[in-house]
Coordinates of C-alpha atoms in Angstrom, one line a residue:
X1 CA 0.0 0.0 0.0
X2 CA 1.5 3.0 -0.9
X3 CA 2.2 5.9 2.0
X4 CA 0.7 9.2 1.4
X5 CA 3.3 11.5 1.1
X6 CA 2.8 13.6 3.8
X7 CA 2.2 11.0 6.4
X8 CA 4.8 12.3 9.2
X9 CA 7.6 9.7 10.6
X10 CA 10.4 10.1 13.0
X11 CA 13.8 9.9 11.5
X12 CA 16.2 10.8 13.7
X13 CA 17.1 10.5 17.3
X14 CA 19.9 11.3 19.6
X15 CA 20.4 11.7 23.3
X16 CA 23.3 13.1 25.2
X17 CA 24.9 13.3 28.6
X18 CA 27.4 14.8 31.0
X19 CA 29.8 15.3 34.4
X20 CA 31.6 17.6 33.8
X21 CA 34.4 17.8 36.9
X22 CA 35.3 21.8 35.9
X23 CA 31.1 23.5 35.6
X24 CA 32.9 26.6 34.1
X25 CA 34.4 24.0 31.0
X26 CA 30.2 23.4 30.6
X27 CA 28.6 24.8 27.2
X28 CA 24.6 25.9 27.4
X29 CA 22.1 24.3 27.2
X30 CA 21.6 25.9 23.7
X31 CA 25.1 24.1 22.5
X32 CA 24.0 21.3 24.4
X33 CA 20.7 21.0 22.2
X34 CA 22.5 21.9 19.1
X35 CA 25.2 19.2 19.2
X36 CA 22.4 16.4 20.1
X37 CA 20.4 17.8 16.9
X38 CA 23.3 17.2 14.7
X39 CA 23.4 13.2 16.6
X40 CA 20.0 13.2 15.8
X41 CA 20.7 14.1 12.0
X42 CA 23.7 11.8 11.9
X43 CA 21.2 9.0 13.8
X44 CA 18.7 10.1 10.3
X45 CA 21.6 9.2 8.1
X46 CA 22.1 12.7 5.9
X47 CA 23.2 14.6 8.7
X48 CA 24.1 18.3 8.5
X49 CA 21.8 18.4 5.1
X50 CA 18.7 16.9 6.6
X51 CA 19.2 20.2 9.2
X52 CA 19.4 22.4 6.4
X53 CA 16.3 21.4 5.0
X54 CA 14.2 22.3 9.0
X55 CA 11.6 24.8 8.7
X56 CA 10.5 24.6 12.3
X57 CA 12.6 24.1 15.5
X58 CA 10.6 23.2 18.3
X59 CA 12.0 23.5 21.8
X60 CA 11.1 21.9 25.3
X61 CA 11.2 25.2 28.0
X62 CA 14.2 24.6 30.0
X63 CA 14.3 25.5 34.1
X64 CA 18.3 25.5 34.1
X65 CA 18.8 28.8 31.9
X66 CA 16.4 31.1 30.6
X67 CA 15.8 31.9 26.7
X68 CA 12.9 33.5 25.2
X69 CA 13.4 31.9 21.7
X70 CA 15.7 29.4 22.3
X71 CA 14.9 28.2 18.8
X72 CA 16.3 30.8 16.9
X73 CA 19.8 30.6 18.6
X74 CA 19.8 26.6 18.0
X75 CA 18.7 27.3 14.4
X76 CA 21.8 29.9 14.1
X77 CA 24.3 27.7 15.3
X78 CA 23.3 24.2 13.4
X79 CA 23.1 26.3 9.7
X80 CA 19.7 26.7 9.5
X81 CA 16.8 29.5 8.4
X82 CA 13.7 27.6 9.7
X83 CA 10.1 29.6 8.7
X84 CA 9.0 29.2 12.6
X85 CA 10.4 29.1 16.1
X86 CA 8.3 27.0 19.0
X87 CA 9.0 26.9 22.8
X88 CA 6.8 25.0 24.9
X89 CA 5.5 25.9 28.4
X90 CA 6.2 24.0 31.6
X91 CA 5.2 20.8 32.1
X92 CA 6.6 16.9 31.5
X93 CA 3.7 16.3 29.1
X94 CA 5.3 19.6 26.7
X95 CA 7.6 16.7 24.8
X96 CA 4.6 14.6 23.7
X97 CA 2.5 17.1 23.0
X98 CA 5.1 18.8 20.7
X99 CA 5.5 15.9 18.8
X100 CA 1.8 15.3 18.8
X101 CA 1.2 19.2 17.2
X102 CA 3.9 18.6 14.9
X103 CA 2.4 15.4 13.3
X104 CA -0.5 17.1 12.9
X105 CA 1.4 20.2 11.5
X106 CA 2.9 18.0 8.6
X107 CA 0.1 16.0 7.8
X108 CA -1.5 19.2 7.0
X109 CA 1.0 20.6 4.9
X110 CA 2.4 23.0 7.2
X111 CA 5.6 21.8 7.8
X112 CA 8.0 19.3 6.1
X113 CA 11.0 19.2 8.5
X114 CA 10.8 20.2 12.2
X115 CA 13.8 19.6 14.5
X116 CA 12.4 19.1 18.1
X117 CA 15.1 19.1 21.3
X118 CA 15.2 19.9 24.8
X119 CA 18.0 20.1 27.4
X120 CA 18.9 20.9 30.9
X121 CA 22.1 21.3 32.9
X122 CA 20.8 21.6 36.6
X123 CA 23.6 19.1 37.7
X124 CA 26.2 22.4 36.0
X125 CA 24.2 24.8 37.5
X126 CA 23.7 23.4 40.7
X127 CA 28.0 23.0 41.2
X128 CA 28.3 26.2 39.6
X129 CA 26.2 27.5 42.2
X130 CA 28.1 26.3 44.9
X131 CA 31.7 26.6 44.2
X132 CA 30.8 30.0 43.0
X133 CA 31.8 29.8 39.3
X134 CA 30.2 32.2 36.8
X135 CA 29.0 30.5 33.7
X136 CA 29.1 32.7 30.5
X137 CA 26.5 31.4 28.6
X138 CA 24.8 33.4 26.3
X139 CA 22.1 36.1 27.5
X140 CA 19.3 36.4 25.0
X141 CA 17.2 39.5 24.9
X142 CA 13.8 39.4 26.7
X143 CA 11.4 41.0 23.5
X144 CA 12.5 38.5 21.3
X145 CA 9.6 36.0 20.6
X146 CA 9.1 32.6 19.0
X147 CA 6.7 32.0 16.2
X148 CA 4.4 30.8 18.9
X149 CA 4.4 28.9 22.3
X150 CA 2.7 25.7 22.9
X151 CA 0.6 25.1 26.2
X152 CA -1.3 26.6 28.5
X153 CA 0.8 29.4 30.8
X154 CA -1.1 29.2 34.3
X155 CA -0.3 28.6 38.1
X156 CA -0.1 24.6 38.5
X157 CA -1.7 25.3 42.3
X158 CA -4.2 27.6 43.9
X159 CA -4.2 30.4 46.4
X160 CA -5.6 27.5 48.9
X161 CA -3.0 25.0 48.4
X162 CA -0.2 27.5 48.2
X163 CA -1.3 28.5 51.1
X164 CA -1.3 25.2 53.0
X165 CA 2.0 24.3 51.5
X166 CA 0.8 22.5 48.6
X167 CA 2.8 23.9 45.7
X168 CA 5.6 21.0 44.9
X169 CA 5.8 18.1 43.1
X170 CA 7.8 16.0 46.4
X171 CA 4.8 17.2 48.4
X172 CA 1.6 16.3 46.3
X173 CA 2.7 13.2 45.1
X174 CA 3.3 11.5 48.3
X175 CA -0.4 12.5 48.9
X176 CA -1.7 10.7 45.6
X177 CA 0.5 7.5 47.0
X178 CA -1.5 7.4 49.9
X179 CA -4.8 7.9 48.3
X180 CA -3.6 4.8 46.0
X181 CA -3.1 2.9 49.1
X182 CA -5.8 3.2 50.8
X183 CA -8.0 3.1 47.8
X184 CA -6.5 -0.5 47.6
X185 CA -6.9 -1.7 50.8
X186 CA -3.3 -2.1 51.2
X187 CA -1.4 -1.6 54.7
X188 CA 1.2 0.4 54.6
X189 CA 4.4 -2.5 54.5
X190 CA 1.8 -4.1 51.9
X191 CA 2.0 -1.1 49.9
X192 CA 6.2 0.4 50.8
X193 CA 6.9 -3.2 49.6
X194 CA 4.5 -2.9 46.1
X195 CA 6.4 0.5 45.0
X196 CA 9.7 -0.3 46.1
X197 CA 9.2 -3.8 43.7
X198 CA 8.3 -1.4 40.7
X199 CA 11.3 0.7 41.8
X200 CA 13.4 -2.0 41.2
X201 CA 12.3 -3.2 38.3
X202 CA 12.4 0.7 36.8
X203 CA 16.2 0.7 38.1
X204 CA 16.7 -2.5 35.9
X205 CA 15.9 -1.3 33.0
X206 CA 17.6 2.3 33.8
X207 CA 20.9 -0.4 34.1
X208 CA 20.5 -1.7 30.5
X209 CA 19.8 1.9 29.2
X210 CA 23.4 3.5 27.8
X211 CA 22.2 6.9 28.2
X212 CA 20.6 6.5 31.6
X213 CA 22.1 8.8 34.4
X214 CA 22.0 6.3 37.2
X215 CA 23.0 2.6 35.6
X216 CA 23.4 0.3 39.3
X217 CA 20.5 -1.7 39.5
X218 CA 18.6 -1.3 43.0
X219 CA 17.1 -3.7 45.0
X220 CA 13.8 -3.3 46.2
X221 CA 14.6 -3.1 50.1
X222 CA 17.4 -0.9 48.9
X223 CA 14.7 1.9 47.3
X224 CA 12.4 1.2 50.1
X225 CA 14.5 1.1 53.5
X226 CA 15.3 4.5 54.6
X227 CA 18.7 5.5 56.0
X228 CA 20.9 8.3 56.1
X229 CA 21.5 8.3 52.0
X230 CA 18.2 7.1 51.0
X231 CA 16.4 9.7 53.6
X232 CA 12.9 10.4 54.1
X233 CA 11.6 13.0 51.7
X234 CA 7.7 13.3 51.7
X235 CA 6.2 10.0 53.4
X236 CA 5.6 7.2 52.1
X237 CA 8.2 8.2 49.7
X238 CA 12.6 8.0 50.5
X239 CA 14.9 9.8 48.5
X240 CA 15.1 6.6 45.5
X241 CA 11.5 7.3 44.8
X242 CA 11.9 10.9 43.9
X243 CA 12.8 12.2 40.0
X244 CA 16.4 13.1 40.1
X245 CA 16.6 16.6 38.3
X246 CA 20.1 17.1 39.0
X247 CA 21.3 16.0 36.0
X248 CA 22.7 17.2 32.4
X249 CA 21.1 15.6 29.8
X250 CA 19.7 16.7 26.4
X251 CA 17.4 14.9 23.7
X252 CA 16.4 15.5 20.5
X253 CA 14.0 14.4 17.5
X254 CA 14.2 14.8 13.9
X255 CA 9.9 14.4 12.3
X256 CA 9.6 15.1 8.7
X257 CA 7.1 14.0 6.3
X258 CA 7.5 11.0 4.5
X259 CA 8.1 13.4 0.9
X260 CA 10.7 15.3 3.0
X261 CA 12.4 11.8 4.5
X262 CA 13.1 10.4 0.6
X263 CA 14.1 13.7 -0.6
X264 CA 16.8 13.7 2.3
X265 CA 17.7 10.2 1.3
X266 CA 16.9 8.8 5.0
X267 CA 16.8 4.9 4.7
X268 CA 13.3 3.3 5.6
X269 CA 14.5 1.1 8.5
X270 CA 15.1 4.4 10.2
X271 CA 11.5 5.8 10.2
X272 CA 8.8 5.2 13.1
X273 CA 5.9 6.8 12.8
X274 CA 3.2 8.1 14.8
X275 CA 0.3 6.6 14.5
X276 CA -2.2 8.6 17.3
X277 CA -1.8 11.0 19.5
X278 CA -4.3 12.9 22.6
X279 CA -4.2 15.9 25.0
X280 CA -5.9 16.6 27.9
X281 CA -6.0 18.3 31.1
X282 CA -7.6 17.0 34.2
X283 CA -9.3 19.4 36.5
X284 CA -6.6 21.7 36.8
X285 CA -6.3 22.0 40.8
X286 CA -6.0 19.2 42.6
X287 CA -8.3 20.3 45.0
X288 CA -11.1 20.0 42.6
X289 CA -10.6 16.8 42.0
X290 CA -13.7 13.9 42.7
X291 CA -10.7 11.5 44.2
X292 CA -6.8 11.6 44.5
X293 CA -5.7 8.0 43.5
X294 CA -7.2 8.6 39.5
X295 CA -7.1 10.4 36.1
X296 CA -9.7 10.6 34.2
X297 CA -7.8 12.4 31.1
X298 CA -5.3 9.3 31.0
X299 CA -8.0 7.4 31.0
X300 CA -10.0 9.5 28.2
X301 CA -6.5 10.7 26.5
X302 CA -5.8 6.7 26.0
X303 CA -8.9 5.2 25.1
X304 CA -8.6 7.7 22.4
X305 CA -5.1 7.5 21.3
X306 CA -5.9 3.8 21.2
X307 CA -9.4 3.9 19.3
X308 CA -7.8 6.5 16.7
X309 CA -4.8 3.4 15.9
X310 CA -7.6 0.8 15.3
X311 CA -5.5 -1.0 18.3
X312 CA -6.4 -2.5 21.6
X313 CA -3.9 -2.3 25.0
X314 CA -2.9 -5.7 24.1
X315 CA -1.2 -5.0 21.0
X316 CA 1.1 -2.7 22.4
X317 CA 4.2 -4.7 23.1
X318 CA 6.8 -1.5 24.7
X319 CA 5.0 1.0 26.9
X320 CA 7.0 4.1 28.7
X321 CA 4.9 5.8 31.4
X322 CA 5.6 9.3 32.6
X323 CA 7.2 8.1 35.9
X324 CA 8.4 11.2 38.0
X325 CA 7.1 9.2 41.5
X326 CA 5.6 5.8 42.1
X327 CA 2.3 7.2 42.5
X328 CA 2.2 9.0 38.7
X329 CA 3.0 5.5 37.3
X330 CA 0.3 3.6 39.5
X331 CA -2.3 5.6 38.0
X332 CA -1.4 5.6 34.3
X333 CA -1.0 2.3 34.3
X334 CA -4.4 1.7 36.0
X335 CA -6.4 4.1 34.0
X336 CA -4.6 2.2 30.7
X337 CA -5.4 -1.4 31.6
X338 CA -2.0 -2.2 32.5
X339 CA -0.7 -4.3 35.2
X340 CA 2.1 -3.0 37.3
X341 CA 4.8 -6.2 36.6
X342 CA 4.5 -7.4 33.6
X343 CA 8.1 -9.4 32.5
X344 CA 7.4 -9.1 28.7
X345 CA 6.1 -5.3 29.1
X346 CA 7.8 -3.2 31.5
X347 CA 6.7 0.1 32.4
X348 CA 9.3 2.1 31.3
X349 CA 11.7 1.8 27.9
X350 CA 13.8 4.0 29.9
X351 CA 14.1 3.6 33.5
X352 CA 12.3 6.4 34.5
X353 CA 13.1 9.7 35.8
X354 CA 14.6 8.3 39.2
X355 CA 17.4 6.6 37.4
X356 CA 17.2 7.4 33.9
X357 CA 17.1 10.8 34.9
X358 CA 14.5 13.3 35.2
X359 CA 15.4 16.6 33.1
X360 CA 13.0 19.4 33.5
X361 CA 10.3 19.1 31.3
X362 CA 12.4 17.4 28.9
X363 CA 12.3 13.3 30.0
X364 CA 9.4 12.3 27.5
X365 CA 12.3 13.8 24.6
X366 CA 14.2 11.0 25.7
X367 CA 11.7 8.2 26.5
X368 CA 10.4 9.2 22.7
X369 CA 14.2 8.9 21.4
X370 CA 14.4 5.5 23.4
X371 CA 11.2 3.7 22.2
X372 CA 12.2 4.6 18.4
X373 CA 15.7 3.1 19.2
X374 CA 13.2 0.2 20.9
X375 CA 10.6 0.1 17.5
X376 CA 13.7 -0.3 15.2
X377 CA 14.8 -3.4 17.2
X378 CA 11.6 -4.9 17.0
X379 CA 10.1 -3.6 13.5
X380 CA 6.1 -3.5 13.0
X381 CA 5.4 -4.0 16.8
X382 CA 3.5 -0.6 18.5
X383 CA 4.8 1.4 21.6
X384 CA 3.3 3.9 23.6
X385 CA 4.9 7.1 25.3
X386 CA 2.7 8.9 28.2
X387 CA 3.7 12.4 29.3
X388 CA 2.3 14.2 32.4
X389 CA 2.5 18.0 33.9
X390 CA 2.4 19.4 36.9
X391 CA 0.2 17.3 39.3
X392 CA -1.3 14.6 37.3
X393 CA -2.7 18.2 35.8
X394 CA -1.9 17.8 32.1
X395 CA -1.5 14.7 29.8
X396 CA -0.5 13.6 26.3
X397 CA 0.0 10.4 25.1
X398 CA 1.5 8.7 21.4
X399 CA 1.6 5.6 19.6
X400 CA 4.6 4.6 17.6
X401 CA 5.3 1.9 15.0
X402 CA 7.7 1.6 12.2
X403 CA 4.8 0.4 10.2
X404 CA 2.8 3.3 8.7
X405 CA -0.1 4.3 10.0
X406 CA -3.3 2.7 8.4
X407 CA -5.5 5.7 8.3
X408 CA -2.4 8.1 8.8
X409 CA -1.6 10.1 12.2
X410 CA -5.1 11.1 13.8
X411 CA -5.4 13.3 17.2
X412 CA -8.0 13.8 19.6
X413 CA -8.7 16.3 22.4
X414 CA -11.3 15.2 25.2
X415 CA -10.8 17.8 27.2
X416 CA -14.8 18.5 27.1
X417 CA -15.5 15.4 28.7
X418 CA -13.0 15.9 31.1
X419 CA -14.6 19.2 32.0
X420 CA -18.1 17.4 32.3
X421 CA -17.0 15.3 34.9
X422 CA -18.2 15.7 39.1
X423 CA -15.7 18.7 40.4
X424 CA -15.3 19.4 44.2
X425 CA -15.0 22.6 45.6
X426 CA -12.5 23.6 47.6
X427 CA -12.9 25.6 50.9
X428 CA -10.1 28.0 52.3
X429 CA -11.6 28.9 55.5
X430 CA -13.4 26.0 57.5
X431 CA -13.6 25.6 61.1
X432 CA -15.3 22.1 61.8
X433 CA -15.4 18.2 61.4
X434 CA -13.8 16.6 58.5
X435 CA -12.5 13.3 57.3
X436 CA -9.4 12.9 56.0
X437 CA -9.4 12.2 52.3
X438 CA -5.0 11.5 51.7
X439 CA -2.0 13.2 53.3
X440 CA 2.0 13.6 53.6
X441 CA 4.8 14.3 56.1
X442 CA 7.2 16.1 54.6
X443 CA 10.3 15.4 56.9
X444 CA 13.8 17.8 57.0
X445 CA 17.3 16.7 55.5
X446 CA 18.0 15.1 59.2
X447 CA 15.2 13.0 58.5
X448 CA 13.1 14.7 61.3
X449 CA 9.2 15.5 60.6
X450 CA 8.6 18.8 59.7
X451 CA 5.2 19.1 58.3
X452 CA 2.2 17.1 57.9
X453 CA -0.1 18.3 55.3
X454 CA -3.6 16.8 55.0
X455 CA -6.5 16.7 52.6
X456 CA -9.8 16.8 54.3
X457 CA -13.3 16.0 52.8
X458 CA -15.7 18.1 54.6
X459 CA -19.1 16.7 55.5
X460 CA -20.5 17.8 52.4
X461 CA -18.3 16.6 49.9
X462 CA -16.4 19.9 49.9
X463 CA -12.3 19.7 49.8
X464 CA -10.3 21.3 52.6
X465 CA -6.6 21.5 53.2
X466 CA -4.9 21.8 57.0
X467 CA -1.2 20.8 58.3
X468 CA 0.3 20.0 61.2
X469 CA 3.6 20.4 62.9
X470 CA 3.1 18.3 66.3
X471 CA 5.8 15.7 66.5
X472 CA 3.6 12.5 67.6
X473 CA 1.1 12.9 65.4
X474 CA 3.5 13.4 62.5
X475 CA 5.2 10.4 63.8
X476 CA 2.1 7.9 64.0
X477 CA 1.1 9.4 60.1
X478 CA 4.1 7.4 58.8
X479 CA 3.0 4.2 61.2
X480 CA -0.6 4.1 60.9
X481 CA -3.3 4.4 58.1
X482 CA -4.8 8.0 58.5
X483 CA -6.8 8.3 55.8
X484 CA -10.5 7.7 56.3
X485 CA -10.0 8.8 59.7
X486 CA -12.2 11.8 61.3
X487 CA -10.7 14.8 62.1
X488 CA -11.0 18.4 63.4
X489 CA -9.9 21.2 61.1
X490 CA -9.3 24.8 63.1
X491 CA -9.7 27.8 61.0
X492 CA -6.0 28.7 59.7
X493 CA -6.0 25.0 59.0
X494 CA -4.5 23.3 61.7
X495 CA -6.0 19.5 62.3
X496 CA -6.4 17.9 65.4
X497 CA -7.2 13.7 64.9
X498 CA -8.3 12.4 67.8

C-alpha cells in the first residue's frame, strides 16, 4: 500500500549526557541542544543536510537557563533558516504534545521538516552555584519571541493550596501514594513493599539503558528502606522514589514527512511513525478533583489515542509511562489497563526519571528517542509514550510503530468530557469536622518531621486542606493508616485527629 506522502515519521534520534568535573568548562544548554540535533541528524543518516532542509525548531522550555526563543539561537548555530520558532510551556507532558502538534502540522501541509530538542544542565548549574563559578552562557534579549508557544501558561496550584503548603511536586505526590493505598486496601508495609518492587524493576531497565544517568541496578529493600542516603523526603516516599533533576542531559528528535524523509535520502529502516496522539487536562487543581488515587484524562487521552490506531492495549508490546514518582506510574497504568509487573512489558523503555534521569520538562524527549531506538529493534510492533505536567494536571499520550499508520496520524482532544466530569469545591476557610481524604509528612534533610499536610473531605463533599507540625502525630502518620479517619480542622488549617 502506498504511503501518502505527507504522512509524518520520525527519522532521527539522539540523546546526550554529562559530568563535567570543571562547571565553568560546561557549554549551554543551547550548544548542548544543538550538538544532540546534529546526533540526531547523523542517527537520520544525511546529517548536517537533513538540518538544512528544518523549517520549524521546536524547543522543550528549559528551568536550568532562561531563553525567550531558544529556537532561533539553536537554528543559528546548526546552519539553518527555519520559517518558525516554538517553545513549549512548563510541564513533562510539553515533549509529547510537541510531537503530537507537529504530526499534525505535517500531515497538514504545514511543515515538512521540524527539528524538536530539549535540554537541561541543573547538575552544572547546581556545582556552579556552589563553588561559585560564573557561567558565561549566552544572555538572549527578553522582546525577542518565537513563532508561537505551545501550552497553556497558568499557576499549576491555587491560592488554597499555596497557602497550606501545597505547591511541589515531592509534596503532592506523596499525597496521591497514599490515596492509592488506601484506595487498595493495602497496609502500609503491603503497599512500601509494592512501590519499592516497581522501583526495582524501573532501576533495571535504567541499568540496560546506555544513556541512563544512574545505571546500578537497586534492589527493592534498597529503594524502600530508609537511611541516612536514602532519607525520608515526603512520606511514604525515600529519597530513590523521587525524580532526580540534577542532572545534564539533552534529547532530540528529527519528524519530517514522508516526501521530505526520501528527498533527504533517510533509509526506511530508520522511520517510526506516529500513529495517534491525545491531550488533555484534568481538572486543573488538585483540589477540585472527585478523588486523588485517579485520572480521568489518562483514561480518556488513551482510550482515544488507542481507538484512533484501530489498536487495543494488548497489541502494544513497549509502553514508557511518565514516571516522576511511584504514584504517577500507578495511576497511568491503572487508567490504561495495565498491570504494574509485567516481564514481557515493562513500564518504562527507559528507567524512568529516578534513574534514567529526570530533566525538566524534557524526560518524554528521551523516552520518545528510546522507544524509536526500541521500534527499530523490534520492527512493525506498537509502543506507547505517556507524558504528564504538573500534578497529574496535564496529559498527552503517542503511539509509535515503524509500520505506517493505516489511516495516517489522527489526534483527539477530550478535554470536554474531562470538563463534564463531578468537580469538588474547595474551601479556604473551615472551622469544623472533616475526614481525612489523603496526606504527607514532609520530613527535613536530618530526617526529622517537619510538616504534615492533610487533605480533608468536609461533611459535604467539599475539599479542605490543613497541616500540622506536632511531633507525635506526625510520627504515628508514617506508622498508621490516616486516611478515612475523622478529624477536626481549626480555622488557619490546623488539624487535630483524635
Amino acid at each position: 500500500m502506498a504511503i501518502d506522502p505527507r504522512t509524518p515519521v520520525v527519522v532521527g534520534v539522539a540523546q546526550t549526557l554529562r559530568r563535567p568535573e570543571d562547571p565553568a568548562t560546561s557549554t549551554s544548554p543551547v550548544d548542548m541542544m544543538a550538538d544532540v540535533l546534529r546526533l540526531a541528524a547523523d542517527d537520520a543518516g544525511p546529517g548536517s543536510s537533513l538540518l538544512a532542509r528544518a523549517d520549524s525548531v521546536r524547543i522543550v522550555s528549559m528551568l536550568s537557563w532562561r531563553y525567550s526563543d531558544p529556537g532561533s539561537m539553536v537554528a543559528a548555530r546548526l546552519g539553518a533558516s527555519p520559517r518558525q520558532t516554538v517553545v513549549t510551556t512548563a510541564g513533562g507532558n510539553s515533549p509529547q504534545a510537541l510531537l503530537n502538534n507537529t504530526a499534525v502540522a505535517i500531515q497538514d501541509g504545514e511543515l515538512d521538516v521540524a527539528l524538536i530538542a530539549g535540554a537541561e544542565a541543573m547538575y552544572t548549574r547546581l556545582r556552579s552555584r556552589k563553588a561559585k563559578i560564573h557561567l558565561d552562557w549566552e544572555q538572549q534579549p527578553a522582546d525577542v519571541e518565537p513563532t508561537f508557544v505551545l501550552g497553556e501558561d497558568r499557576p499549576g496550584v491555587s491560592d488554597l493550596e499555596m497557602a497550606r503548603s501545597i505547591m511541589l511536586p515531592i509534596q503532592v505526590y506523596p499525597v496521591f501514594e497514599n490515596a492509592l493505598r488506601a484506595a487498595a486496601g493495602e497496609s502500609i508495609d503491603e503497599h512500601q513493599q509494592k512501590i519499592a518492587a516497581l522501583w526495582s524493576r524501573f532501576s533495571s531497565v535504567a541499568a540496560r539503558n546506555p544513556h541512563a544517568w544512574f545505571r546500578d541496578e537497586k534492589t527493592a529493600d534498597e529503594i524502600g528502606t530508609v537511611t541516612a542516603e536514602n532519607r525520608w523526603i515526603g512520606f511514604p516516599y525515600p529519597k530513590a522514589m523521587n525524580a532526580n533533576l540534577d542532572t545534564d542531559q539533552s534529547a532530540a528528535l528529527i519528524v519530517c514527512s514522508v516526501e521530505a524523509a526520501r528527498a533527504a535520502g533517510v533509509p526506511e529502516d530508520k522511520w517510526v511513525f506516529p500513529w495517534s496522539g491525545s491531550d488533555a487536562h484534568d481538572h486543573w487543581f488538585v483540589s477540585e478533583r472527585d478523588n486523588l488515587h485517579s485520572s480521568p484524562a489518562i483514561r480518556l487521552n488513551g482510550q482515544q489515542a488507542l481507538s484512533l490506531a484501530g489498536i487495543g492495549i494488548d497489541d502494544v508490546a513497549h509502553v514508557d509511562l511518565y514516571s516522576c514518582f511511584p504514584s504517577a506510574v500507578q495511576i497511568g497504568a491503572q487508567e490504561l489497563g495495565l498491570g504494574l509487573d509485567e516481564p514481557d512489558r515493562p513500564l518504562t523503555v527507559t528507567g524512568g526519571l529516578s534513574f534514567a534521569g529526570g530533566p525538566g520538562n524534557n524526560y518524554v524527549t528521551h523516552s520518545i528517542a528510546a522507544m524509536v531506538d526500541v521500534l527499530r529493534a523490534d520492527p512493525g510492533s506498537l509502543g506507547l509514550c505517556t507524558a504528564l505536567g504538573w500534578y497529574v494536571t496535564k496529559h498527552a499520550i503517542g503511539a509509535y510503530s515503524t509500520e505506517p499508520p493505516p489511516n495516517g496520524f489522527r489526534h483527539a482532544h477530550p478535554q470536554d468530557e474531562v470538563d463534564a466530569l463531578p468537580r469538588r469545591e474547595a474551601v479556604a476557610d473551615y472551622d469544623g469536622p472533616v475526614t481525612i481524604d489523603s496526606y504527607t509528612v514532609m520530613h527535613e534533610r536530618d530526617g526529622e518531621p517537619a510538616m504534615g499536610i492533610v487533605a480533608c473531605l468536609l461533611p459535604d463533599g467539599r475539599r479542605t486542606w490543613a497541616h500540622t507540625t506536632e511531633p507525635g502525630l506526625m510520627k504515628s502518620m508514617t506508622l498508621e493508616e490516616f486516611v478515612g479517619r475523622p478529624a477536626t480542622v481549626k480555622s488557619g488549617g490546623q488539624i487535630d485527629v483524635a
